[in-house]
Coordinates of C-alpha atoms in Angstrom, one line a residue:
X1 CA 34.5 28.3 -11.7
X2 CA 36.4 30.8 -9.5
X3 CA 37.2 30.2 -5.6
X4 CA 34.5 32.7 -4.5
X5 CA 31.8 30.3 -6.2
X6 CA 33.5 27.1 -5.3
X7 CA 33.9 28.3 -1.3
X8 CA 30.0 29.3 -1.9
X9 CA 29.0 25.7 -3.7
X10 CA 31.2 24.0 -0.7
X11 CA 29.0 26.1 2.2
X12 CA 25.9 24.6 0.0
X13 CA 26.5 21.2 0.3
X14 CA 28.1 21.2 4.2
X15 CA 24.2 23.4 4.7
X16 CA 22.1 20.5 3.0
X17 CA 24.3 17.7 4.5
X18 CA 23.8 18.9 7.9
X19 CA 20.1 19.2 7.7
X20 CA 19.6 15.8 5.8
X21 CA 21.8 13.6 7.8
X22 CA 19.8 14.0 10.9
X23 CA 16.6 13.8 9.4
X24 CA 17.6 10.5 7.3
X25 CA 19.2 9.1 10.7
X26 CA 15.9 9.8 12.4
X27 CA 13.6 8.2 9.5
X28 CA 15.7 5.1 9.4
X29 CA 15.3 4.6 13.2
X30 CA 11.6 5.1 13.2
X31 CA 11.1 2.6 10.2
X32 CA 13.6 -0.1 12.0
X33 CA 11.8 0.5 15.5
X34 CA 8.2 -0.1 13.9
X35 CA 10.0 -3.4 12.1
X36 CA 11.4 -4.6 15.3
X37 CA 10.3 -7.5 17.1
X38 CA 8.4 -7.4 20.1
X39 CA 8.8 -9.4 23.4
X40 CA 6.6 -12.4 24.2
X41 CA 3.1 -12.0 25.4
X42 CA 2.4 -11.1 28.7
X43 CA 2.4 -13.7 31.4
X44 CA 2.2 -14.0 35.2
X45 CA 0.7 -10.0 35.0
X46 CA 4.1 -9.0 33.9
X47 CA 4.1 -6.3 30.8
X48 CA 7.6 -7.5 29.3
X49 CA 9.5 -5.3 26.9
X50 CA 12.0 -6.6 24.4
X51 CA 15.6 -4.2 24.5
X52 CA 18.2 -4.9 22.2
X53 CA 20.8 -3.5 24.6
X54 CA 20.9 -2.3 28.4
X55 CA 21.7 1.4 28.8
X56 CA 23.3 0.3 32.2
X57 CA 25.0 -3.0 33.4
X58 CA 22.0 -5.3 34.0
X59 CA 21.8 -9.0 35.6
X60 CA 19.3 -11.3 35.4
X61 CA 17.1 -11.5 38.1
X62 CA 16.5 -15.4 37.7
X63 CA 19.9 -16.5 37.2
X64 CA 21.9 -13.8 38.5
X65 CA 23.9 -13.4 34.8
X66 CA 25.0 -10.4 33.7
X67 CA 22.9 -9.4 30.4
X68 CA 23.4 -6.8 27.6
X69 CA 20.2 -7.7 26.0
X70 CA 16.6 -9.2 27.1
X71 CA 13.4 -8.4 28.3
X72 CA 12.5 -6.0 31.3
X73 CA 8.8 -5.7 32.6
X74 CA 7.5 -2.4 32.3
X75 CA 5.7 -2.3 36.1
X76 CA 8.0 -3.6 38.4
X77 CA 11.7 -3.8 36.2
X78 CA 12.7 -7.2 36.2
X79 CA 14.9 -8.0 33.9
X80 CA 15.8 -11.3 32.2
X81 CA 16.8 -13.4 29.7
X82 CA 14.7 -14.7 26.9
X83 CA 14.9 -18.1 27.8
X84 CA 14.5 -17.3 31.7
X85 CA 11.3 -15.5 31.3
X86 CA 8.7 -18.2 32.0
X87 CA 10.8 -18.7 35.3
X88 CA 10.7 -15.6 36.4
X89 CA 6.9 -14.9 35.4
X90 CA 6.2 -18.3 37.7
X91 CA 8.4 -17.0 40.6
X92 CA 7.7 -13.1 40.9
X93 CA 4.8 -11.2 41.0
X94 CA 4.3 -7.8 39.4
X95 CA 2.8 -5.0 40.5
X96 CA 0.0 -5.1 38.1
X97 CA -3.3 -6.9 39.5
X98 CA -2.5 -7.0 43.2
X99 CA -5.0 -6.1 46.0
X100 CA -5.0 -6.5 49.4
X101 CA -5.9 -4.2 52.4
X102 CA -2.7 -4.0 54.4
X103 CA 0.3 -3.0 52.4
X104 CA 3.5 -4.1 53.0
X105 CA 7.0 -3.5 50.5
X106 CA 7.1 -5.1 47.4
X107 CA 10.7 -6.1 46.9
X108 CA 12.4 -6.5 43.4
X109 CA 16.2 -7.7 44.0
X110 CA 18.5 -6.3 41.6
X111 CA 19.5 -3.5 39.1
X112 CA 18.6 -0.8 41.4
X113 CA 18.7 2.7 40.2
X114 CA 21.9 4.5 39.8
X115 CA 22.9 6.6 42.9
X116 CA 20.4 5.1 44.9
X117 CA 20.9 5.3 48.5
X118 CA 20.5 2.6 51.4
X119 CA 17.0 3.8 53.4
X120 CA 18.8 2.2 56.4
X121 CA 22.8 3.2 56.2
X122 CA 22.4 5.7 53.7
X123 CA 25.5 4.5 51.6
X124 CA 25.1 4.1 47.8
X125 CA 23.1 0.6 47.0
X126 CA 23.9 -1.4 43.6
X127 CA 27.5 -0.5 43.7
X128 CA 29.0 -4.3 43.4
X129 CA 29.3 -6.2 39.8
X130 CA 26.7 -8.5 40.3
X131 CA 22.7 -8.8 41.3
X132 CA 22.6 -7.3 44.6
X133 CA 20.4 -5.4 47.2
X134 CA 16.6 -4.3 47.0
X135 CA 14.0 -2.1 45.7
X136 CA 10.2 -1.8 46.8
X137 CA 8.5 -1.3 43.3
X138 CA 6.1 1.2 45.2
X139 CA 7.5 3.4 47.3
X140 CA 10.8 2.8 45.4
X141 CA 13.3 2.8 48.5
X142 CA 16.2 1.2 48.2
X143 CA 17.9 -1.0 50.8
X144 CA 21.5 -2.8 51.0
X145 CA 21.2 -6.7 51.5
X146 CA 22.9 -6.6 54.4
X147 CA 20.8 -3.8 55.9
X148 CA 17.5 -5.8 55.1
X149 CA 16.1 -6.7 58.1
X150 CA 12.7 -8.1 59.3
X151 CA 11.3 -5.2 60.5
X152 CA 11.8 -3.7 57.0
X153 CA 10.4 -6.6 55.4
X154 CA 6.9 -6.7 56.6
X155 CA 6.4 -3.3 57.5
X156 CA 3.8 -1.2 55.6
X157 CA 4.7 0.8 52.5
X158 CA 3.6 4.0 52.4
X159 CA 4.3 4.4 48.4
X160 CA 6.8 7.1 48.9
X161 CA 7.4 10.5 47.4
X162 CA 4.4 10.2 45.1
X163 CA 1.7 8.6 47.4
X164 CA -0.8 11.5 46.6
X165 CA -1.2 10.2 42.6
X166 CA -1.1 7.0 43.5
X167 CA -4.6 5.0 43.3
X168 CA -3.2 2.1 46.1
X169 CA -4.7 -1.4 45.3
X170 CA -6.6 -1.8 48.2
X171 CA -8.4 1.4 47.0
X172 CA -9.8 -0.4 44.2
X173 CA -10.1 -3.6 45.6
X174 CA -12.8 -1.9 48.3
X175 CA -14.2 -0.3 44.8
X176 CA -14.9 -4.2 43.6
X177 CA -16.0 -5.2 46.5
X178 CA -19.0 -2.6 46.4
X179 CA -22.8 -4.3 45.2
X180 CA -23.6 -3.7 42.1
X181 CA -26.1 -0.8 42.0
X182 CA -25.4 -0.3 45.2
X183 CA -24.7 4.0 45.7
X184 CA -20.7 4.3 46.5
X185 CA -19.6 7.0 49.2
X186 CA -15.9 7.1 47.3
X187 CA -15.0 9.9 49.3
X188 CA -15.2 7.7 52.8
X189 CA -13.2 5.0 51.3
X190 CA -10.5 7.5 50.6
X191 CA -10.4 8.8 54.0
X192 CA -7.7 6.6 55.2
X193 CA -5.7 8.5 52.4
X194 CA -5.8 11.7 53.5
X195 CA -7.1 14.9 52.6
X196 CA -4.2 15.8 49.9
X197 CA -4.8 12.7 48.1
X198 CA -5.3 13.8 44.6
X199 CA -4.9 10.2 42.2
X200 CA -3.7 11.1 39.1
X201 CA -4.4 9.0 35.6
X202 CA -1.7 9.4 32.5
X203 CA -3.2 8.8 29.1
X204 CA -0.5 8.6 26.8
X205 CA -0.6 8.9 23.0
X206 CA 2.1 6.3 21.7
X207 CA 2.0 7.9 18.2
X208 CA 2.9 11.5 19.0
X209 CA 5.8 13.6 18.3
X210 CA 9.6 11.4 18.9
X211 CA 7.7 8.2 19.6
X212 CA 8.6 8.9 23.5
X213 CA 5.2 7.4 23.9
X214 CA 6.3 3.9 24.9
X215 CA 9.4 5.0 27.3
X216 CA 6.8 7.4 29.2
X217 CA 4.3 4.6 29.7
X218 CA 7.0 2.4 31.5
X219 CA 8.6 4.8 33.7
X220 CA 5.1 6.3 34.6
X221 CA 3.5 2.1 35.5
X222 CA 6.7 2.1 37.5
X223 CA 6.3 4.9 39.6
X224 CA 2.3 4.4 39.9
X225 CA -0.2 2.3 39.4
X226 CA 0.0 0.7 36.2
X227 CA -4.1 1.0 36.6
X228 CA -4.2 4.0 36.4
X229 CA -2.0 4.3 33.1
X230 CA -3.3 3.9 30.4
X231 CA -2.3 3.8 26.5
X232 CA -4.7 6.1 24.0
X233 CA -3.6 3.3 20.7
X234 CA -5.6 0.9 22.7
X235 CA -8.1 2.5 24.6
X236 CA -10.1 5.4 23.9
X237 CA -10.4 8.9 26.4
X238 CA -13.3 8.6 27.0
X239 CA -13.0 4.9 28.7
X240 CA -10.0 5.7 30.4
X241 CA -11.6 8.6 32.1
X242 CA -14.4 6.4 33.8
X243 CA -11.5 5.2 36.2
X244 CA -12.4 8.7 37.3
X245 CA -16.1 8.1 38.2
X246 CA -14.6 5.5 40.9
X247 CA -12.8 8.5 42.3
X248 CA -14.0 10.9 44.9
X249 CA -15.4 14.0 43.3
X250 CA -13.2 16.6 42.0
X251 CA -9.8 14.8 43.1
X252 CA -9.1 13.7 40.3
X253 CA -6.2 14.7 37.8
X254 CA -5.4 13.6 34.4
X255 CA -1.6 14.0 32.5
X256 CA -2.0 13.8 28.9
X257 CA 1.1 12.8 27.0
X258 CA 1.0 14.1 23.8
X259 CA 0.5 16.8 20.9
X260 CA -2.3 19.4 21.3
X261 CA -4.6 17.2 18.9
X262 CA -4.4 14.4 22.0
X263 CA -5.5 17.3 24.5
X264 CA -8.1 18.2 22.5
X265 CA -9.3 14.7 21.6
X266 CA -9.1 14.5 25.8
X267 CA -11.0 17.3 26.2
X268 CA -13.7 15.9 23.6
X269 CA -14.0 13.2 26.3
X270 CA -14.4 15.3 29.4
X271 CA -17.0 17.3 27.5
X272 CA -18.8 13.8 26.8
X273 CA -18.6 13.2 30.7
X274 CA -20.4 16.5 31.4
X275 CA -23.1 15.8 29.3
X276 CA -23.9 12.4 30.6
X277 CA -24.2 13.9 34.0
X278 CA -20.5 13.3 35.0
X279 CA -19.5 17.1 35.8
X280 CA -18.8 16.1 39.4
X281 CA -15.5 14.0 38.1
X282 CA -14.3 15.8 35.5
X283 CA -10.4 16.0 36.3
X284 CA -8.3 19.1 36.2
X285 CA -5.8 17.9 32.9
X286 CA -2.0 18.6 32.8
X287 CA 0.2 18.4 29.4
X288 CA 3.2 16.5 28.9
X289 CA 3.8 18.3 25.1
X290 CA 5.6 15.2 22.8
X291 CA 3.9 16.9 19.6
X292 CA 4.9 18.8 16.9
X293 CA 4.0 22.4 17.6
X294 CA 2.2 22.1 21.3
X295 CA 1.3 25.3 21.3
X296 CA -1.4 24.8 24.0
X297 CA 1.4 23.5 26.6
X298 CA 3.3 26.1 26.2
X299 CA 0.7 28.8 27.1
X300 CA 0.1 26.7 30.0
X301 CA 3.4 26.6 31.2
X302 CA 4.5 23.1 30.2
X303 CA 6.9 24.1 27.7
X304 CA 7.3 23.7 23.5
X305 CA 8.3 20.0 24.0
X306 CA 9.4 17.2 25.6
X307 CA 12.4 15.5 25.0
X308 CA 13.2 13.2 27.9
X309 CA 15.6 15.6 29.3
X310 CA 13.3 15.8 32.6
X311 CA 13.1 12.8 34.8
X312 CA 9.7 11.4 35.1
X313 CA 9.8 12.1 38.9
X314 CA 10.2 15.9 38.3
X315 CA 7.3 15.9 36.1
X316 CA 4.9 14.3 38.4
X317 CA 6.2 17.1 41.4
X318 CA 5.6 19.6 38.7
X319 CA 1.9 18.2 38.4
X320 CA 1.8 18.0 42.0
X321 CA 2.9 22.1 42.5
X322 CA 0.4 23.2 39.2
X323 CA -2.1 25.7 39.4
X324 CA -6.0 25.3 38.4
X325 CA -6.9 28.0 35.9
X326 CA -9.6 27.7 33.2
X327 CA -9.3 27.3 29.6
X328 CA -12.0 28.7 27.3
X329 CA -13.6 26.4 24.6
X330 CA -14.9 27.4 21.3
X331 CA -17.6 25.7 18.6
X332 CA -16.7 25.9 14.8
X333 CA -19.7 25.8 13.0
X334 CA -19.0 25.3 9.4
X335 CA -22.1 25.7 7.2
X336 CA -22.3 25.2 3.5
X337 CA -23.1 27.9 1.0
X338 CA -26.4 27.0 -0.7
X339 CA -29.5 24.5 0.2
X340 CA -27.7 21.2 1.5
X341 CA -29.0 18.4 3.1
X342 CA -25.7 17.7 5.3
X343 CA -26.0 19.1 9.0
X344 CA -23.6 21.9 9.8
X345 CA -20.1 20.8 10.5
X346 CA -19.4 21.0 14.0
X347 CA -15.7 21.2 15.7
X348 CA -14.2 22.0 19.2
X349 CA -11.4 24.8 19.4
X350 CA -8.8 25.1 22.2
X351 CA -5.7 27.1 20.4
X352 CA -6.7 28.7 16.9
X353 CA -8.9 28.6 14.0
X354 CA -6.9 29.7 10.4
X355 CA -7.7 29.9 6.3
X356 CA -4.8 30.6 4.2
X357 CA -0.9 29.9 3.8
X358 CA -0.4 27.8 7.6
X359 CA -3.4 25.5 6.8
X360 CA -2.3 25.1 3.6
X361 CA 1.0 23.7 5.2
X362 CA -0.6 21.3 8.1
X363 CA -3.1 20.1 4.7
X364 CA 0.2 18.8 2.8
X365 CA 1.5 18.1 6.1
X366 CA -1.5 15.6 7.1
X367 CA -1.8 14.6 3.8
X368 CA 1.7 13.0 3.3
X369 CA 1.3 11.7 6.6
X370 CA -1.7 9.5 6.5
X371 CA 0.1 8.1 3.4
X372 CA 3.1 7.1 5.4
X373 CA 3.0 7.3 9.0
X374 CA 5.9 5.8 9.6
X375 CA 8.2 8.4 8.2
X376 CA 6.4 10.9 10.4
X377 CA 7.3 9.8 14.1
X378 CA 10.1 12.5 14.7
X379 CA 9.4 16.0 15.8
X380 CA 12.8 16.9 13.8
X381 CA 11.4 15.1 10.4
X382 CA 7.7 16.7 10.9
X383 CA 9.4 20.5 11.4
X384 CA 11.4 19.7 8.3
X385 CA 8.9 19.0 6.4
X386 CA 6.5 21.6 7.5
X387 CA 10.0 24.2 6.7
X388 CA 9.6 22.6 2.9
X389 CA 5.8 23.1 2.7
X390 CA 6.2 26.9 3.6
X391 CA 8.9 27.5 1.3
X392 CA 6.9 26.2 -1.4
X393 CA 4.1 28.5 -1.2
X394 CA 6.2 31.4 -0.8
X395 CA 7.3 30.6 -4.6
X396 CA 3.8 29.3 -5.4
X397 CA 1.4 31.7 -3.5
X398 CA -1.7 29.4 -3.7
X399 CA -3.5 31.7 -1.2
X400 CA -3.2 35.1 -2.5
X401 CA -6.2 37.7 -2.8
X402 CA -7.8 36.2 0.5
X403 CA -9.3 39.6 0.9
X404 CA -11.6 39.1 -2.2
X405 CA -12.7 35.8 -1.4
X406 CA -13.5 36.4 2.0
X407 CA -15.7 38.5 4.5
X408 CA -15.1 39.0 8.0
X409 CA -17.2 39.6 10.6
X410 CA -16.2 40.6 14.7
X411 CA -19.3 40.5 16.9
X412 CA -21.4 41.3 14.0
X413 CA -19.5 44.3 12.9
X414 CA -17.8 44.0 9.3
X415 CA -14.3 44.9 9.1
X416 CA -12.7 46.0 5.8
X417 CA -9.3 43.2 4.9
X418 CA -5.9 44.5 3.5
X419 CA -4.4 42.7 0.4
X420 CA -4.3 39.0 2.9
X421 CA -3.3 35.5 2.2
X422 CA -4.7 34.8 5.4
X423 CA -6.3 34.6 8.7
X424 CA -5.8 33.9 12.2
X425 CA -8.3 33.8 14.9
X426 CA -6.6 33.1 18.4
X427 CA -7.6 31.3 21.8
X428 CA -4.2 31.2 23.4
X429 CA -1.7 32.8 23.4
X430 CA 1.2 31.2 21.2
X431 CA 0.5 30.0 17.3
X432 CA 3.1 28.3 15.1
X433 CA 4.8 26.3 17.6
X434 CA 6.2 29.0 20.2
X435 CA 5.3 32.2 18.2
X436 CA 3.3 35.0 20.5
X437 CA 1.1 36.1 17.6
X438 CA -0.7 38.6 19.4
X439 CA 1.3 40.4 21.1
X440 CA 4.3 40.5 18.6
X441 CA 6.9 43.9 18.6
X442 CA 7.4 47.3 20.0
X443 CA 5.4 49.3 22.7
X444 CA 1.8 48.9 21.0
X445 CA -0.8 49.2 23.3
X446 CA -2.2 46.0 23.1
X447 CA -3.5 43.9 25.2
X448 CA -2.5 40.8 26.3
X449 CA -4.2 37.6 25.2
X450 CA -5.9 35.4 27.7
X451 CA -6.9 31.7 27.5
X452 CA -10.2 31.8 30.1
X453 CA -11.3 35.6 29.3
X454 CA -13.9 35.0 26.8
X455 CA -12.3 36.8 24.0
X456 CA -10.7 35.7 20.2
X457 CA -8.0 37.5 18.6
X458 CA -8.3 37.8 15.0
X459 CA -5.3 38.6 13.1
X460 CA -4.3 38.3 9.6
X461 CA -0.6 37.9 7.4
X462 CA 0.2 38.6 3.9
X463 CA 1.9 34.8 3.1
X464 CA 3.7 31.9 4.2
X465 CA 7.3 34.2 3.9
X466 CA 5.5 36.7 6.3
X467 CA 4.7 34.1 8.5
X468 CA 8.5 33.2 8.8
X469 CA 9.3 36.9 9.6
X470 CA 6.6 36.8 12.5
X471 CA 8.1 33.9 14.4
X472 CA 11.1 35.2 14.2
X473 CA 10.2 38.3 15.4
X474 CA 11.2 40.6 12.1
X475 CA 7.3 41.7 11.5
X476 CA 3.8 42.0 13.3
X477 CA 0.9 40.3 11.8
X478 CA -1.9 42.3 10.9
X479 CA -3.8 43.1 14.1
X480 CA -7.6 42.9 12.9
X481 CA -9.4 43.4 16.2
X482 CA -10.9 41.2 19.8
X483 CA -14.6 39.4 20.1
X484 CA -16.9 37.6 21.2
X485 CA -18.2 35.9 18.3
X486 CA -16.2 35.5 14.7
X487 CA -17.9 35.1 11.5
X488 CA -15.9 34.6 8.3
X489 CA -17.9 34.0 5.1
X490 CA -15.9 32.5 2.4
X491 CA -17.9 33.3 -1.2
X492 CA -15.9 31.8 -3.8
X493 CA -13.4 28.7 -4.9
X494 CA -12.0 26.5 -2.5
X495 CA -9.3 27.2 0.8
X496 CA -7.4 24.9 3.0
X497 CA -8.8 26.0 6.5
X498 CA -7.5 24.0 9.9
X499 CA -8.8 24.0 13.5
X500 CA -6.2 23.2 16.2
X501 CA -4.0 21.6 13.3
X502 CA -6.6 19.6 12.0
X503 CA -6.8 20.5 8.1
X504 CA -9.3 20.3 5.4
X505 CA -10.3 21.6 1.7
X506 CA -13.1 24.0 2.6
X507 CA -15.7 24.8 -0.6
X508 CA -17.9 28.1 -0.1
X509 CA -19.5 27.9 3.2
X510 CA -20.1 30.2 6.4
X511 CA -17.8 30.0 9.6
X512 CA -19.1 31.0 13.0
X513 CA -16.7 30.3 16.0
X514 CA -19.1 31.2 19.2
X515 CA -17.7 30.0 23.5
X516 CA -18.7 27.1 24.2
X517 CA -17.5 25.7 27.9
X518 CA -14.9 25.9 29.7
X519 CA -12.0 23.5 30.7
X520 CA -10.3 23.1 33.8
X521 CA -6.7 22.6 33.0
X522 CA -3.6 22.7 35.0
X523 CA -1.0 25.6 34.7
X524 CA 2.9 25.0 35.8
X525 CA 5.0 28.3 36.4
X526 CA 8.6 26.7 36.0
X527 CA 11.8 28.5 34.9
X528 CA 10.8 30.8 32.0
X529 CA 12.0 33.4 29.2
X530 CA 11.5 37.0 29.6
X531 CA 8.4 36.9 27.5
X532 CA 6.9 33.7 29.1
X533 CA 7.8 35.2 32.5
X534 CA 5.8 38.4 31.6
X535 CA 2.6 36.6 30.7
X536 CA 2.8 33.9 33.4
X537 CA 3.1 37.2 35.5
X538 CA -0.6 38.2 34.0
X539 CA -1.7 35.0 34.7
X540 CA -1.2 35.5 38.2
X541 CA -2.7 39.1 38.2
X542 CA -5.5 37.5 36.7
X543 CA -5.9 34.4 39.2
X544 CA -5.3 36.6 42.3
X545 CA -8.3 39.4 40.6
X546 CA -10.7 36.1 40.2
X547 CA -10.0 35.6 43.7
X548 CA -10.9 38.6 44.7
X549 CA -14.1 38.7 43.4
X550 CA -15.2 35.8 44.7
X551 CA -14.4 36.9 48.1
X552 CA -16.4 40.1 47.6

């Protein structure tokens, strides 16, 4: 073997060791975190997490010890020992379950946050090796113990930066205290709140993308109400969103931690509220992405993915700052070919319908998945696996001669298909985790793509090694046309089809995506790329031309 080949084998194995090594890392962390044991039950309201190590020096706030590992309650941050728990549930009271009308500071002593300041001498507070000074668990002020005075003590708090999401206790302890069908003015009760009160709930999907799940729901039951947080493993949309029907009408607004299948499954749940009558409280919804692809986020603004490199405070100003804009909604109705006693398949559509080569992928994807879950957790081990699907079927071609087996149909017109493996048909504006499909290359005259304008974009690629050149911008797909209504008629054998990344083996049936509804979603403009700038840039255009129509 001569040193051109062995400098070549060399390159080979450094290549696959450098992709595998993470990814086995990442899989042996996700399989030990699901093995690991959990902290006691709850007790005394507290929500105690089990940590096998403090990221920061931490003492005890029953004994006063310095720890390294224990149990911290997710609400209000104490942290203790194992075997001081039961004393410290007995002795402080959390956050979670109180009421009262007048509100006064909450004080947790201890393992206050780093470069905290003193609200009275404004020097640094939690400096000193041992348990010292204060934090109110609401309005999270910080105050030396020297500088604690009476007058701090028992005057009101007025929970801080991030009082306008915050559903205060005594909100819903007047809530309680309403008859039972007795009619509730909610929007008086909140008058002692002010006008810019605008509560926010977080529904966070544990399982999604890095498994940042659990983190989120702590910091976020720390900074708000752990009432109005809530955990979608344990509790389904739908009853999470009633907390809104306590709510004054349209103030409410909803963060949704998780992959675009959790916003669509949220979405699912505000359609249900509209339909039983509810359309009065449906909440505007903004997207923390933690999935694999979040393609929805990031035509909203929110980015391809989290990955806890933004502190939770920043995100809650962004939701705070967000813009209302619409989203439109789509129906997939999936009908058989032939007589058939089974009703139509019926599916909701926020980001993109698609038959061919990129179902075929989130199919084997899903598949493997369901089998193990476990393995699954990471957003680098899902990517690498999806990059080992494609490549397959760029050797195996298990979608070729679309064109012969399909018919498409744009508002009723039939358009003639090139030699395809498949097809795309658009809502938003990104597809493939961050790819602008649409749009693509050059100085084409197309237009831009639009989430709220009423229109699908149908486009169409020649394989899964064509779909690798269009993300990274070295090809356009096949630009097949704009409507209203999309009607693909699939004659013969049987292709792996996918709405919004949901997969399935579809037989010979008819597909027609017609508008359903529409959402009302929240859009953040924060610092962008070129591209992103450009269409946020539309979005505007668009928002300030809605506006003026409704003033003419």
């Amino acid at each position: 073997m001569g040193p051109d080949a062995e400098r070549g084998l060399g390159l080979a194995l450094v290549t696959v060791c450098a992709v595998l090594i993470p990814v086995l890392i990442t899989v042996w962390c996700s399989v030990r975190r699901g093995r690991r044991q959990r902290g006691p039950a709850r007790g005394g309201k507290h929500s105690w997490e089990d940590t096998d190590l403090f990221g920061r020096p931490t003492y005890c706030s029953e004994c006063g010890v310095h720890i390294l590992r224990g149990l911290y309650c997710r609400c209000c941050g104490l942290c203790v020992h194992q075997t001081c728990v039961k004393n410290a549930a007995r002795r402080f009271a959390c956050k979670e379950g109180e009421s009262g009308a007048a509100w006064s500071h909450r004080w947790v002593r201890g393992n206050v946050p780093l470069c905290s300041q003193c609200t009275v001498c404004g020097l640094q507070c939690g400096s000193q090796p041992k348990l010292c000074d204060y934090r109110c668990i609401w309005c999270q002020i910080t105050v030396h113990d020297e500088c604690m005075q009476d007058r701090i003590k028992t005057e009101n708090c007025d929970f801080g930066e991030f009082r306008n999401l915050i559903i205060p206790p005594s909100y819903l302890s007047s809530v309680s205290q309403i008859k039972k069908g007795k009619p509730a003015d909610y929007k008086k009760l909140a008058s002692s709140l002010g006008a810019q009160w605008t509560p926010l709930i977080v529904l966070a999907n544990t399982r999604s993308g890095n498994n940042m799940g659990e983190v989120l729901l702590s910091e976020f039951k720390g900074l708000l109400n752990p009432a109005q947080v809530f955990d979608l493993s344990k509790i389904s949309p739908f009853k999470a969103l009633q907390l809104c029907t306590l709510l004054p009408p349209n103030s409410a607004k909803v963060l949704v931690c998780g992959g675009d299948g959790t916003v669509g499954w949220v979405l699912d749940a505000v359609d249900e509220m509209k339909i039983k009558c509810l359309e009065n409280f449906v909440p505007q919804v903004a997207i923390l992405p933690l999935g694999t692809g979040n393609d929805l986020a990031n035509s909203l603004g929110w980015g391809p993915g989290f990955a806890g490199d933004v502190p939770v405070e920043q995100i809650l100003r962004n939701v705070i700052d967000a813009d209302s804009v619409k989203l439109d909604r789509w129906k997939v109705q999936v009908t058989n070919k032939g007589y058939s006693l089974r009703k139509p398949k019926i599916l909701s559509m926020n980001n993109y319908f698609s038959v061919g080569p990129d179902a075929l992928m989130a199919l084997n994807f899903h598949t493997h998945r369901e089998k193990t879950p476990s393995l699954f957790s990471s957003r680098l081990v899902n990517k690498a696996v999806y990059l080992f699907y494609g490549t397959k079927d760029c050797l195996v071609q298990e979608c070729k001669d679309l064109n012969k087996k399909i018919e498409l149909e744009l508002d009723g017109e039939r358009i003639d298909l090139p030699n395809l493996e498949g097809i795309v048909v658009l809502n938003i504006g990104y597809w493939g985790g961050g790819c602008r499909l649409w749009e693509g290359m050059g100085d084409e005259p197309y237009p831009l793509s639009r989430h709220d304008d009423g229109l699908l974009e149908v486009v169409g690629v020649f394989g899964s090694f064509h779909c690798a050149q269009i993300q990274v911008k070295l090809a356009n797909p096949v630009r097949l046309g704009q409507a209203h209504t999309v009607r693909l008629i699939l004659k013969s054998s049987k292709m792996p089809m996918q709405v919004d990344g949901e997969p399935w083996a579809q037989g010979p049936c008819t597909i027609t995506i017609t508008h359903k509804t529409h959402a009302l979603m929240l859009y953040h403009v924060g610092d962008q790329t070129d591209d992103e700038a450009s269409s946020s840039s539309d979005q505007e255009q668009h928002r300030d031309g809605n506006q003026s129509d409704e003033e003419i």
